[in-house]
C-alpha positions as YAML, in Angstrom:
chain: A
units: angstrom
residues:
- id: 1
  name: MET
  ca: [-22.34, -14.65, 32.83]
- id: 2
  name: GLY
  ca: [-25.77, -14.32, 31.28]
- id: 3
  name: PRO
  ca: [-26.80, -14.18, 27.61]
- id: 4
  name: PHE
  ca: [-27.23, -10.41, 27.25]
- id: 5
  name: ARG
  ca: [-24.45, -8.17, 25.98]
- id: 6
  name: THR
  ca: [-26.10, -4.96, 24.71]
- id: 7
  name: LEU
  ca: [-28.52, -2.35, 25.99]
- id: 8
  name: TYR
  ca: [-30.06, -0.02, 23.39]
- id: 9
  name: ILE
  ca: [-31.44, 3.34, 24.50]
- id: 10
  name: ASP
  ca: [-34.00, 5.03, 22.21]
- id: 11
  name: MET
  ca: [-35.09, 8.47, 23.42]
- id: 12
  name: ASN
  ca: [-38.85, 9.03, 23.11]
- id: 13
  name: SER
  ca: [-39.92, 11.94, 20.84]
- id: 14
  name: PHE
  ca: [-36.55, 13.45, 21.66]
- id: 15
  name: PHE
  ca: [-36.78, 16.81, 19.87]
- id: 16
  name: ALA
  ca: [-40.27, 17.57, 21.15]
- id: 17
  name: SER
  ca: [-39.33, 16.35, 24.64]
- id: 18
  name: VAL
  ca: [-36.36, 18.74, 24.76]
- id: 19
  name: GLU
  ca: [-38.65, 21.64, 23.87]
- id: 20
  name: GLN
  ca: [-41.17, 20.56, 26.50]
- id: 21
  name: GLN
  ca: [-38.41, 20.29, 29.09]
- id: 22
  name: LEU
  ca: [-37.31, 23.86, 28.39]
- id: 23
  name: ASN
  ca: [-40.85, 25.25, 28.27]
- id: 24
  name: PRO
  ca: [-43.16, 23.88, 31.00]
- id: 25
  name: ALA
  ca: [-46.13, 25.69, 29.40]
- id: 26
  name: ILE
  ca: [-46.21, 23.14, 26.55]
- id: 27
  name: ARG
  ca: [-45.74, 20.00, 28.64]
- id: 28
  name: GLY
  ca: [-48.58, 17.58, 28.09]
- id: 29
  name: GLN
  ca: [-49.61, 19.41, 24.91]
- id: 30
  name: PRO
  ca: [-49.29, 18.14, 21.33]
- id: 31
  name: VAL
  ca: [-46.07, 19.57, 19.87]
- id: 32
  name: ALA
  ca: [-44.60, 19.26, 16.38]
- id: 33
  name: ILE
  ca: [-41.10, 20.27, 15.30]
- id: 34
  name: THR
  ca: [-40.98, 21.68, 11.76]
- id: 35
  name: ALA
  ca: [-38.17, 22.04, 9.25]
- id: 36
  name: MET
  ca: [-39.42, 25.37, 7.88]
- id: 37
  name: GLU
  ca: [-41.34, 28.15, 9.57]
- id: 38
  name: ASN
  ca: [-44.24, 28.35, 7.13]
- id: 39
  name: GLU
  ca: [-47.23, 26.36, 5.93]
- id: 40
  name: LYS
  ca: [-45.15, 24.72, 3.19]
- id: 41
  name: GLY
  ca: [-43.08, 22.75, 5.66]
- id: 42
  name: CYS
  ca: [-43.58, 19.38, 7.28]
- id: 43
  name: CYS
  ca: [-43.10, 17.85, 10.71]
- id: 44
  name: VAL
  ca: [-39.68, 16.37, 11.42]
- id: 45
  name: ALA
  ca: [-40.71, 15.21, 14.90]
- id: 46
  name: ALA
  ca: [-43.82, 15.06, 17.07]
- id: 47
  name: SER
  ca: [-44.56, 14.58, 20.75]
- id: 48
  name: TYR
  ca: [-46.54, 11.54, 21.85]
- id: 49
  name: GLU
  ca: [-49.50, 13.82, 22.53]
- id: 50
  name: ALA
  ca: [-49.39, 14.80, 18.83]
- id: 51
  name: LYS
  ca: [-48.81, 11.22, 17.68]
- id: 52
  name: ALA
  ca: [-52.05, 10.24, 19.40]
- id: 53
  name: PHE
  ca: [-53.84, 12.39, 16.79]
- id: 54
  name: GLY
  ca: [-52.00, 10.78, 13.87]
- id: 55
  name: VAL
  ca: [-49.26, 13.41, 13.47]
- id: 56
  name: LYS
  ca: [-45.91, 11.83, 12.62]
- id: 57
  name: THR
  ca: [-42.63, 12.55, 10.88]
- id: 58
  name: GLY
  ca: [-43.35, 13.76, 7.36]
- id: 59
  name: THR
  ca: [-46.87, 15.05, 8.08]
- id: 60
  name: SER
  ca: [-47.34, 18.42, 6.38]
- id: 61
  name: VAL
  ca: [-48.06, 21.45, 8.54]
- id: 62
  name: PRO
  ca: [-51.61, 21.91, 7.14]
- id: 63
  name: ASP
  ca: [-52.40, 18.21, 7.65]
- id: 64
  name: ALA
  ca: [-51.04, 18.29, 11.20]
- id: 65
  name: ARG
  ca: [-53.16, 21.35, 11.99]
- id: 66
  name: SER
  ca: [-56.21, 19.56, 10.59]
- id: 67
  name: LEU
  ca: [-55.55, 16.36, 12.54]
- id: 68
  name: CYS
  ca: [-54.79, 18.23, 15.77]
- id: 69
  name: PRO
  ca: [-56.22, 21.78, 15.89]
- id: 70
  name: GLY
  ca: [-54.48, 22.67, 19.15]
- id: 71
  name: ILE
  ca: [-51.02, 21.54, 18.09]
- id: 72
  name: VAL
  ca: [-48.00, 23.73, 18.92]
- id: 73
  name: PHE
  ca: [-45.50, 24.17, 16.05]
- id: 74
  name: LEU
  ca: [-41.88, 24.94, 16.88]
- id: 75
  name: PRO
  ca: [-38.91, 25.38, 14.51]
- id: 76
  name: SER
  ca: [-36.20, 22.73, 14.71]
- id: 77
  name: ARG
  ca: [-33.07, 23.59, 16.70]
- id: 78
  name: HIS
  ca: [-30.68, 20.79, 15.94]
- id: 79
  name: ARG
  ca: [-27.69, 22.20, 17.79]
- id: 80
  name: LEU
  ca: [-29.80, 22.40, 20.92]
- id: 81
  name: TYR
  ca: [-30.79, 18.75, 20.54]
- id: 82
  name: VAL
  ca: [-27.12, 17.79, 20.08]
- id: 83
  name: ARG
  ca: [-26.29, 19.53, 23.36]
- id: 84
  name: PHE
  ca: [-29.01, 17.53, 25.12]
- id: 85
  name: ASN
  ca: [-27.72, 14.38, 23.40]
- id: 86
  name: LEU
  ca: [-24.31, 14.98, 25.00]
- id: 87
  name: ARG
  ca: [-25.88, 15.63, 28.39]
- id: 88
  name: VAL
  ca: [-27.78, 12.34, 28.23]
- id: 89
  name: ALA
  ca: [-24.62, 10.54, 27.04]
- id: 90
  name: ALA
  ca: [-22.65, 11.91, 30.01]
- id: 91
  name: VAL
  ca: [-25.25, 10.56, 32.45]
- id: 92
  name: LEU
  ca: [-25.39, 7.14, 30.78]
- id: 93
  name: ASP
  ca: [-21.61, 6.87, 30.77]
- id: 94
  name: ARG
  ca: [-21.41, 7.49, 34.53]
- id: 95
  name: TYR
  ca: [-23.73, 4.61, 35.32]
- id: 96
  name: ALA
  ca: [-22.79, 2.15, 32.57]
- id: 97
  name: GLU
  ca: [-20.29, 1.54, 29.77]
- id: 98
  name: LEU
  ca: [-21.46, 3.74, 26.90]
- id: 99
  name: GLU
  ca: [-20.13, 2.03, 23.78]
- id: 100
  name: ARG
  ca: [-21.59, 4.20, 21.00]
- id: 101
  name: ILE
  ca: [-23.74, 7.24, 20.41]
- id: 102
  name: ARG
  ca: [-25.67, 5.77, 17.48]
- id: 103
  name: SER
  ca: [-27.55, 8.95, 16.57]
- id: 104
  name: VAL
  ca: [-28.84, 12.14, 18.15]
- id: 105
  name: ASP
  ca: [-31.43, 10.13, 20.10]
- id: 106
  name: GLU
  ca: [-30.00, 6.59, 20.29]
- id: 107
  name: PHE
  ca: [-27.25, 5.12, 22.46]
- id: 108
  name: GLN
  ca: [-25.64, 1.71, 22.79]
- id: 109
  name: ILE
  ca: [-24.35, 0.36, 26.11]
- id: 110
  name: VAL
  ca: [-22.19, -2.71, 26.82]
- id: 111
  name: LEU
  ca: [-23.61, -5.00, 29.50]
- id: 112
  name: SER
  ca: [-21.35, -6.79, 31.94]
- id: 113
  name: GLY
  ca: [-21.48, -8.59, 35.29]
- id: 114
  name: GLU
  ca: [-24.96, -8.86, 36.81]
- id: 115
  name: ALA
  ca: [-26.43, -6.82, 33.93]
- id: 116
  name: THR
  ca: [-25.86, -9.73, 31.52]
- id: 117
  name: GLU
  ca: [-28.77, -11.46, 33.28]
- id: 118
  name: LEU
  ca: [-32.28, -10.18, 32.55]
- id: 119
  name: ASP
  ca: [-33.04, -9.03, 36.10]
- id: 120
  name: GLY
  ca: [-29.73, -7.19, 36.34]
- id: 121
  name: ALA
  ca: [-30.25, -5.51, 32.96]
- id: 122
  name: ARG
  ca: [-33.74, -4.37, 33.96]
- id: 123
  name: ALA
  ca: [-32.39, -2.97, 37.23]
- id: 124
  name: LEU
  ca: [-29.76, -1.03, 35.27]
- id: 125
  name: VAL
  ca: [-32.45, 0.38, 32.97]
- id: 126
  name: ALA
  ca: [-34.43, 1.58, 35.99]
- id: 127
  name: ARG
  ca: [-31.35, 3.33, 37.39]
- id: 128
  name: LEU
  ca: [-30.63, 4.99, 34.05]
- id: 129
  name: LYS
  ca: [-34.21, 6.21, 33.65]
- id: 130
  name: SER
  ca: [-34.12, 7.79, 37.13]
- id: 131
  name: ALA
  ca: [-30.72, 9.37, 36.52]
- id: 132
  name: VAL
  ca: [-31.69, 10.91, 33.17]
- id: 133
  name: ALA
  ca: [-34.90, 12.32, 34.64]
- id: 134
  name: ALA
  ca: [-33.07, 13.77, 37.64]
- id: 135
  name: GLU
  ca: [-29.98, 15.13, 35.88]
- id: 136
  name: VAL
  ca: [-31.26, 16.09, 32.42]
- id: 137
  name: GLY
  ca: [-35.02, 16.53, 32.80]
- id: 138
  name: VAL
  ca: [-38.25, 14.80, 33.68]
- id: 139
  name: CYS
  ca: [-39.51, 15.13, 30.10]
- id: 140
  name: LEU
  ca: [-36.58, 13.10, 28.76]
- id: 141
  name: ARG
  ca: [-37.81, 9.52, 28.68]
- id: 142
  name: PHE
  ca: [-36.51, 6.55, 26.73]
- id: 143
  name: SER
  ca: [-37.39, 3.04, 25.68]
- id: 144
  name: ALA
  ca: [-34.79, 0.36, 26.32]
- id: 145
  name: GLY
  ca: [-33.95, -2.82, 24.44]
- id: 146
  name: ILE
  ca: [-31.92, -5.67, 25.93]
- id: 147
  name: GLY
  ca: [-30.30, -8.27, 23.70]
- id: 148
  name: PRO
  ca: [-27.32, -10.53, 23.05]
- id: 149
  name: ASN
  ca: [-26.12, -8.18, 20.27]
- id: 150
  name: HIS
  ca: [-26.75, -4.69, 18.92]
- id: 151
  name: LEU
  ca: [-29.38, -5.75, 16.35]
- id: 152
  name: LEU
  ca: [-31.67, -7.64, 18.74]
- id: 153
  name: ALA
  ca: [-31.26, -4.92, 21.38]
- id: 154
  name: LYS
  ca: [-32.26, -2.25, 18.86]
- id: 155
  name: ILE
  ca: [-35.31, -4.23, 17.71]
- id: 156
  name: ALA
  ca: [-36.30, -4.81, 21.35]
- id: 157
  name: GLY
  ca: [-36.06, -1.08, 22.02]
- id: 158
  name: LYS
  ca: [-38.76, -0.43, 19.42]
- id: 159
  name: LEU
  ca: [-41.25, -2.93, 20.85]
- id: 160
  name: GLU
  ca: [-42.62, -0.82, 23.72]
- id: 161
  name: LYS
  ca: [-42.95, 2.94, 23.40]
- id: 162
  name: PRO
  ca: [-42.89, 5.27, 25.18]
- id: 163
  name: ASP
  ca: [-40.85, 4.63, 28.31]
- id: 164
  name: GLY
  ca: [-40.71, 0.86, 27.81]
- id: 165
  name: CYS
  ca: [-38.20, -1.90, 28.42]
- id: 166
  name: GLN
  ca: [-38.21, -5.14, 26.42]
- id: 167
  name: HIS
  ca: [-35.72, -7.91, 25.70]
- id: 168
  name: LEU
  ca: [-35.05, -10.36, 22.90]
- id: 169
  name: GLY
  ca: [-33.08, -13.51, 23.59]
- id: 170
  name: PRO
  ca: [-33.03, -17.30, 23.56]
- id: 171
  name: ASP
  ca: [-36.13, -17.52, 25.77]
- id: 172
  name: ASN
  ca: [-38.50, -15.58, 23.46]
- id: 173
  name: MET
  ca: [-37.07, -15.60, 19.93]
- id: 174
  name: PRO
  ca: [-38.35, -15.75, 17.24]
- id: 175
  name: GLY
  ca: [-41.89, -15.84, 18.64]
- id: 176
  name: ARG
  ca: [-41.68, -12.39, 20.24]
- id: 177
  name: ILE
  ca: [-41.27, -10.69, 16.85]
- id: 178
  name: ALA
  ca: [-43.28, -13.14, 14.74]
- id: 179
  name: ASP
  ca: [-46.01, -10.54, 14.12]
- id: 180
  name: LEU
  ca: [-43.62, -7.99, 12.60]
- id: 181
  name: ALA
  ca: [-43.33, -7.48, 8.86]
- id: 182
  name: LEU
  ca: [-39.94, -8.17, 7.30]
- id: 183
  name: ASP
  ca: [-39.34, -4.50, 6.51]
- id: 184
  name: ASP
  ca: [-40.16, -3.49, 10.09]
- id: 185
  name: LEU
  ca: [-36.61, -4.54, 10.92]
- id: 186
  name: PRO
  ca: [-33.79, -2.00, 10.67]
- id: 187
  name: GLY
  ca: [-31.73, -2.71, 7.58]
- id: 188
  name: ILE
  ca: [-34.48, -4.34, 5.49]
- id: 189
  name: SER
  ca: [-35.83, -2.04, 2.80]
- id: 190
  name: ARG
  ca: [-38.85, -2.64, 0.60]
- id: 191
  name: SER
  ca: [-36.60, -3.86, -2.19]
- id: 192
  name: MET
  ca: [-34.86, -6.30, 0.16]
- id: 193
  name: ARG
  ca: [-38.23, -7.52, 1.40]
- id: 194
  name: THR
  ca: [-39.19, -8.20, -2.24]
- id: 195
  name: ARG
  ca: [-35.95, -10.09, -2.76]
- id: 196
  name: LEU
  ca: [-36.53, -12.16, 0.39]
- id: 197
  name: GLU
  ca: [-40.09, -13.01, -0.61]
- id: 198
  name: ALA
  ca: [-38.89, -14.09, -4.04]
- id: 199
  name: ALA
  ca: [-36.53, -16.48, -2.24]
- id: 200
  name: GLY
  ca: [-39.45, -17.93, -0.25]
- id: 201
  name: VAL
  ca: [-38.80, -15.99, 2.98]
- id: 202
  name: ARG
  ca: [-42.16, -14.37, 3.68]
- id: 203
  name: ASP
  ca: [-42.39, -14.06, 7.45]
- id: 204
  name: MET
  ca: [-40.23, -13.31, 10.45]
- id: 205
  name: VAL
  ca: [-39.93, -16.88, 11.69]
- id: 206
  name: SER
  ca: [-38.63, -18.01, 8.28]
- id: 207
  name: LEU
  ca: [-36.10, -15.18, 8.27]
- id: 208
  name: CYS
  ca: [-34.85, -16.04, 11.74]
- id: 209
  name: ARG
  ca: [-34.40, -19.69, 10.76]
- id: 210
  name: LEU
  ca: [-32.74, -18.95, 7.43]
- id: 211
  name: ASP
  ca: [-29.37, -20.56, 6.74]
- id: 212
  name: PRO
  ca: [-26.87, -17.66, 7.02]
- id: 213
  name: ARG
  ca: [-25.12, -18.84, 3.85]
- id: 214
  name: HIS
  ca: [-28.43, -18.58, 1.99]
- id: 215
  name: ALA
  ca: [-28.88, -15.08, 3.41]
- id: 216
  name: ARG
  ca: [-25.49, -14.10, 1.97]
- id: 217
  name: ALA
  ca: [-26.73, -15.20, -1.47]
- id: 218
  name: ILE
  ca: [-30.04, -13.30, -1.13]
- id: 219
  name: TRP
  ca: [-28.32, -10.09, 0.02]
- id: 220
  name: ARG
  ca: [-25.52, -10.66, -2.51]
- id: 221
  name: SER
  ca: [-23.24, -9.61, 0.31]
- id: 222
  name: VAL
  ca: [-21.69, -10.90, 3.51]
- id: 223
  name: GLU
  ca: [-23.99, -8.40, 5.29]
- id: 224
  name: GLY
  ca: [-26.88, -10.80, 4.76]
- id: 225
  name: GLU
  ca: [-25.05, -13.53, 6.64]
- id: 226
  name: ARG
  ca: [-24.11, -11.09, 9.43]
- id: 227
  name: PHE
  ca: [-27.73, -9.90, 9.66]
- id: 228
  name: VAL
  ca: [-29.24, -13.38, 10.02]
- id: 229
  name: ARG
  ca: [-26.57, -14.55, 12.45]
- id: 230
  name: SER
  ca: [-27.40, -11.50, 14.56]
- id: 231
  name: LEU
  ca: [-31.11, -12.37, 14.45]
- id: 232
  name: GLN
  ca: [-30.17, -15.85, 15.64]
- id: 233
  name: GLY
  ca: [-28.47, -14.32, 18.68]
- id: 234
  name: GLU
  ca: [-24.81, -14.59, 17.76]
- id: 235
  name: PRO
  ca: [-22.53, -11.84, 19.16]
- id: 236
  name: ILE
  ca: [-21.87, -10.16, 15.80]
- id: 237
  name: PRO
  ca: [-20.05, -6.83, 16.33]
- id: 238
  name: LEU
  ca: [-20.75, -3.66, 14.40]
- id: 239
  name: VAL
  ca: [-18.37, -3.14, 11.50]
- id: 240
  name: LYS
  ca: [-16.66, 0.23, 11.30]
- id: 241
  name: THR
  ca: [-17.74, 1.72, 8.00]
- id: 242
  name: ARG
  ca: [-15.40, 3.48, 5.61]
- id: 243
  name: ARG
  ca: [-16.48, 6.98, 4.70]
- id: 244
  name: GLY
  ca: [-17.55, 7.05, 1.06]
- id: 245
  name: GLY
  ca: [-17.96, 10.78, 0.65]
- id: 246
  name: PHE
  ca: [-18.99, 14.15, 1.97]
- id: 247
  name: GLY
  ca: [-22.33, 15.57, 0.94]
- id: 248
  name: ASN
  ca: [-24.96, 18.13, 1.72]
- id: 249
  name: SER
  ca: [-28.55, 18.30, 0.54]
- id: 250
  name: LYS
  ca: [-31.36, 20.73, 1.11]
- id: 251
  name: VAL
  ca: [-35.14, 20.71, 0.76]
- id: 252
  name: LEU
  ca: [-35.65, 24.19, -0.65]
- id: 253
  name: ALA
  ca: [-37.87, 26.85, 0.85]
- id: 254
  name: PRO
  ca: [-40.19, 28.53, -1.70]
- id: 255
  name: GLU
  ca: [-37.94, 31.57, -2.12]
- id: 256
  name: PHE
  ca: [-35.02, 29.35, -3.20]
- id: 257
  name: ARG
  ca: [-36.82, 27.11, -5.72]
- id: 258
  name: ALA
  ca: [-36.08, 29.11, -8.87]
- id: 259
  name: PRO
  ca: [-33.03, 27.55, -10.59]
- id: 260
  name: ALA
  ca: [-30.97, 30.75, -10.31]
- id: 261
  name: GLU
  ca: [-31.49, 30.88, -6.54]
- id: 262
  name: ALA
  ca: [-31.05, 27.11, -6.13]
- id: 263
  name: TYR
  ca: [-27.72, 27.33, -7.96]
- id: 264
  name: LEU
  ca: [-26.45, 29.82, -5.39]
- id: 265
  name: VAL
  ca: [-27.61, 27.50, -2.59]
- id: 266
  name: SER
  ca: [-25.61, 24.68, -4.21]
- id: 267
  name: ARG
  ca: [-22.48, 26.85, -3.98]
- id: 268
  name: TRP
  ca: [-23.13, 27.31, -0.26]
- id: 269
  name: LEU
  ca: [-23.54, 23.55, 0.16]
- id: 270
  name: ILE
  ca: [-20.22, 22.96, -1.62]
- id: 271
  name: GLU
  ca: [-18.43, 25.34, 0.73]
- id: 272
  name: LYS
  ca: [-19.78, 23.41, 3.73]
- id: 273
  name: ALA
  ca: [-18.98, 19.96, 2.30]
- id: 274
  name: ALA
  ca: [-15.46, 20.94, 1.19]
- id: 275
  name: ALA
  ca: [-14.68, 22.43, 4.60]
- id: 276
  name: ARG
  ca: [-15.69, 19.14, 6.24]
- id: 277
  name: LEU
  ca: [-13.51, 17.27, 3.73]
- id: 278
  name: ARG
  ca: [-10.49, 19.38, 4.72]
- id: 279
  name: ARG
  ca: [-11.18, 19.02, 8.46]
- id: 280
  name: GLU
  ca: [-10.63, 15.28, 8.05]
- id: 281
  name: ALA
  ca: [-7.54, 15.83, 5.87]
- id: 282
  name: ARG
  ca: [-9.13, 14.09, 2.89]
- id: 283
  name: VAL
  ca: [-9.44, 14.63, -0.84]
- id: 284
  name: ALA
  ca: [-12.28, 13.71, -3.21]
- id: 285
  name: GLY
  ca: [-11.97, 12.22, -6.70]
- id: 286
  name: SER
  ca: [-15.52, 12.85, -7.91]
- id: 287
  name: PHE
  ca: [-18.28, 15.41, -7.67]
- id: 288
  name: ALA
  ca: [-22.04, 14.77, -8.04]
- id: 289
  name: LEU
  ca: [-25.02, 17.08, -8.36]
- id: 290
  name: HIS
  ca: [-28.62, 16.02, -7.61]
- id: 291
  name: LEU
  ca: [-31.60, 18.16, -8.62]
- id: 292
  name: SER
  ca: [-35.25, 17.38, -7.86]
- id: 293
  name: PRO
  ca: [-37.61, 19.43, -10.07]
- id: 294
  name: MET
  ca: [-41.17, 19.71, -8.81]
- id: 295
  name: GLY
  ca: [-43.49, 17.42, -10.76]
- id: 296
  name: ALA
  ca: [-40.67, 15.71, -12.67]
- id: 297
  name: PRO
  ca: [-38.16, 12.88, -12.12]
- id: 298
  name: PRO
  ca: [-34.89, 13.87, -10.45]
- id: 299
  name: TRP
  ca: [-31.79, 14.76, -12.44]
- id: 300
  name: ALA
  ca: [-28.36, 13.58, -11.25]
- id: 301
  name: ARG
  ca: [-24.92, 13.54, -12.82]
- id: 302
  name: SER
  ca: [-21.38, 13.07, -11.56]
- id: 303
  name: VAL
  ca: [-17.90, 13.81, -12.87]
- id: 304
  name: ARG
  ca: [-14.55, 12.36, -11.94]
- id: 305
  name: CYS
  ca: [-11.57, 14.57, -11.22]
- id: 306
  name: ALA
  ca: [-8.03, 14.55, -9.95]
- id: 307
  name: ALA
  ca: [-8.27, 14.04, -6.18]
- id: 308
  name: THR
  ca: [-8.59, 17.46, -4.54]
- id: 309
  name: GLN
  ca: [-9.86, 19.39, -1.53]
- id: 310
  name: ASP
  ca: [-9.92, 22.75, -3.34]
- id: 311
  name: THR
  ca: [-13.32, 24.41, -2.99]
- id: 312
  name: LEU
  ca: [-12.95, 26.35, -6.25]
- id: 313
  name: GLU
  ca: [-12.32, 23.11, -8.18]
- id: 314
  name: PHE
  ca: [-15.65, 21.74, -6.90]
- id: 315
  name: MET
  ca: [-17.33, 25.05, -7.77]
- id: 316
  name: ARG
  ca: [-16.13, 24.74, -11.37]
- id: 317
  name: MET
  ca: [-17.48, 21.19, -11.65]
- id: 318
  name: ASN
  ca: [-20.76, 22.31, -10.12]
- id: 319
  name: ARG
  ca: [-21.14, 25.11, -12.68]
- id: 320
  name: ALA
  ca: [-20.47, 22.70, -15.55]
- id: 321
  name: LEU
  ca: [-23.13, 20.26, -14.31]
- id: 322
  name: TRP
  ca: [-25.70, 23.02, -13.87]
- id: 323
  name: ARG
  ca: [-25.12, 23.97, -17.51]
- id: 324
  name: ARG
  ca: [-25.77, 20.36, -18.53]
- id: 325
  name: ALA
  ca: [-28.94, 20.31, -16.42]
- id: 326
  name: TRP
  ca: [-30.30, 23.61, -17.73]
- id: 327
  name: PRO
  ca: [-32.32, 22.24, -20.71]
- id: 328
  name: TYR
  ca: [-34.11, 19.87, -18.31]
- id: 329
  name: ILE
  ca: [-34.79, 22.26, -15.41]
- id: 330
  name: ARG
  ca: [-35.44, 25.47, -17.37]
- id: 331
  name: GLY
  ca: [-38.83, 26.90, -16.39]
- id: 332
  name: ARG
  ca: [-39.24, 24.46, -13.47]
- id: 333
  name: LYS
  ca: [-39.13, 24.99, -9.72]
- id: 334
  name: LEU
  ca: [-36.74, 22.80, -7.75]
- id: 335
  name: ALA
  ca: [-37.93, 21.03, -4.61]
- id: 336
  name: ALA
  ca: [-34.50, 19.91, -3.43]
- id: 337
  name: ILE
  ca: [-30.84, 19.89, -4.38]
- id: 338
  name: GLY
  ca: [-27.78, 17.99, -3.22]
- id: 339
  name: VAL
  ca: [-24.03, 17.88, -3.78]
- id: 340
  name: HIS
  ca: [-21.66, 15.02, -3.03]
- id: 341
  name: LEU
  ca: [-17.87, 14.79, -2.93]
- id: 342
  name: GLY
  ca: [-17.05, 11.14, -3.53]
- id: 343
  name: ASP
  ca: [-14.18, 8.68, -3.99]
- id: 344
  name: VAL
  ca: [-12.47, 10.08, -0.91]
- id: 345
  name: ASP
  ca: [-9.04, 9.23, 0.40]
- id: 346
  name: PHE
  ca: [-6.57, 10.82, 2.76]
- id: 347
  name: LEU
  ca: [-4.48, 13.71, 1.46]
- id: 348
  name: THR
  ca: [-1.35, 11.92, 2.65]
- id: 349
  name: ALA
  ca: [-2.16, 9.00, 0.29]
- id: 350
  name: ARG
  ca: [-2.39, 11.20, -2.82]
- id: 351
  name: THR
  ca: [0.38, 10.74, -5.36]
- id: 352
  name: GLY
  ca: [2.32, 13.71, -6.70]
- id: 353
  name: ASP
  ca: [1.80, 15.53, -9.99]
- id: 354
  name: LEU
  ca: [4.84, 16.65, -11.98]
- id: 355
  name: LEU
  ca: [2.79, 19.04, -14.13]
- id: 356
  name: LYS
  ca: [1.46, 21.21, -11.29]
- id: 357
  name: PRO
  ca: [4.07, 20.53, -9.71]
- id: 358
  name: VAL
  ca: [2.96, 18.92, -6.42]
- id: 359
  name: ALA
  ca: [4.81, 16.36, -4.32]
- id: 360
  name: PRO
  ca: [3.01, 13.31, -2.86]
- id: 361
  name: GLY
  ca: [0.71, 14.38, 0.00]
- id: 362
  name: GLU
  ca: [1.44, 18.07, -0.63]
- id: 363
  name: MET
  ca: [-1.31, 20.70, -1.01]
- id: 364
  name: THR
  ca: [-1.80, 22.73, -4.16]
- id: 365
  name: ALA
  ca: [-1.90, 26.53, -4.01]
- id: 366
  name: GLY
  ca: [-5.71, 26.43, -4.29]
- id: 367
  name: GLU
  ca: [-5.95, 23.95, -1.44]
- id: 368
  name: ARG
  ca: [-3.71, 26.06, 0.77]
- id: 369
  name: ALA
  ca: [-5.96, 29.06, 0.04]
- id: 370
  name: SER
  ca: [-9.01, 27.00, 1.01]
- id: 371
  name: VAL
  ca: [-7.38, 25.99, 4.30]
- id: 372
  name: ALA
  ca: [-6.55, 29.64, 5.00]
- id: 373
  name: ALA
  ca: [-10.21, 30.56, 4.39]
- id: 374
  name: ASP
  ca: [-11.27, 27.81, 6.83]
- id: 375
  name: PHE
  ca: [-8.98, 29.25, 9.50]
- id: 376
  name: ILE
  ca: [-10.37, 32.78, 9.07]
- id: 377
  name: ASN
  ca: [-13.98, 31.55, 9.13]
- id: 378
  name: GLN
  ca: [-13.35, 29.55, 12.30]
- id: 379
  name: ARG
  ca: [-11.65, 32.52, 13.92]
- id: 380
  name: PHE
  ca: [-14.05, 35.30, 12.91]
- id: 381
  name: GLY
  ca: [-17.30, 33.47, 12.07]
- id: 382
  name: GLN
  ca: [-18.69, 31.48, 9.17]
- id: 383
  name: GLY
  ca: [-19.09, 33.50, 6.01]
- id: 384
  name: THR
  ca: [-16.26, 35.92, 6.76]
- id: 385
  name: ILE
  ca: [-14.52, 34.50, 3.66]
- id: 386
  name: GLN
  ca: [-16.72, 33.23, 0.81]
- id: 387
  name: PHE
  ca: [-15.77, 31.57, -2.47]
- id: 388
  name: GLY
  ca: [-17.86, 33.92, -4.58]
- id: 389
  name: ILE
  ca: [-21.60, 34.59, -4.37]
- id: 390
  name: ASN
  ca: [-23.80, 32.06, -2.59]
- id: 391
  name: ARG
  ca: [-27.16, 31.87, -0.80]
- id: 392
  name: PRO
  ca: [-27.02, 30.42, 2.72]
- id: 393
  name: HIS
  ca: [-30.09, 28.29, 3.40]
- id: 394
  name: PRO
  ca: [-29.82, 27.32, 7.09]
- id: 395
  name: GLY
  ca: [-32.44, 24.92, 8.30]
- id: 396
  name: PHE
  ca: [-32.73, 21.75, 10.32]
- id: 397
  name: PHE
  ca: [-29.02, 21.15, 10.97]
- id: 398
  name: GLU
  ca: [-27.91, 24.74, 11.34]
- id: 399
  name: ARG
  ca: [-30.26, 26.06, 14.00]
- id: 400
  name: GLY
  ca: [-30.03, 26.00, 17.76]
...
């Protein structure tokens, strides 16, 4: 058996490619996907034809139009992209062992048999590219990374775009990535790069040769040791993460930036987050509100509460935090807002309360009402039952 265990698939300009696949008239043209359908928005994705002009994720619509006068702007349709994600996943899983769907445009495959050798892995990549093109669409291309673990495979997948195939392994590490900056690697932020440099680790070769125990001290976590061991080619598996909370955030369109309108959007976000909490049979023991006034530092506060999944309880906490925020945000426009239900646990693990009274793992009357509202909304359409007045603000994740 050869040294390679993981194949990483990174779809190229996935959102724009899906749109080009569905509309042959825009194939070969620069295309940008926008979060909002006006000049205030920005690009959340761009085709390679647009990237050639300098348009990238985060480029504002006016700047993108200036960089590329002939660019085609299309509104994001996330549900559509999820459907294409599942179609690609189905094809990959027929030809190989699909281990994980890492994101809407990234997939992880387990290599075995002949594919653990470099030639066999490359032959598998060629088969997968042909199958995706034939069964999903010719515009759907991907770059592939081959490695002994998920981290090296993911890094390899970023080395040649679009439509590339690269590997990282004992024969070319660390020299193959020696020209990368530390924070070019997934999982290393600017602050972590600063911490590494303070510890004398200033280039990729030094990082790859770092003692894993020293890495644990620099990271102040076992994740540092896991990261460096992965860079050194050890078969370190992904750790299943524990969900820390349920949240929703929204970059506000101009008509929702006044505090009174933004407050109603926050109520809509709470309804969505609480419904997700109940779908997983969980309760939350804290609530947080994040507000980003335009031209001012953000404001954020949280409150702890008895563990609950009652939407109206979260609404009451939200109203109290908005009152606390009012002196700071009065007269300002808000660029973004967010809500977060934290300190989650399973409903079945909740202790009882003699004062309510509620037995261990039992729902309160308010929680049962919330579940009933979920059932009606699922049966007759979202918004059939609302928890008071709100302002729906569908955007990137709600379209399609």
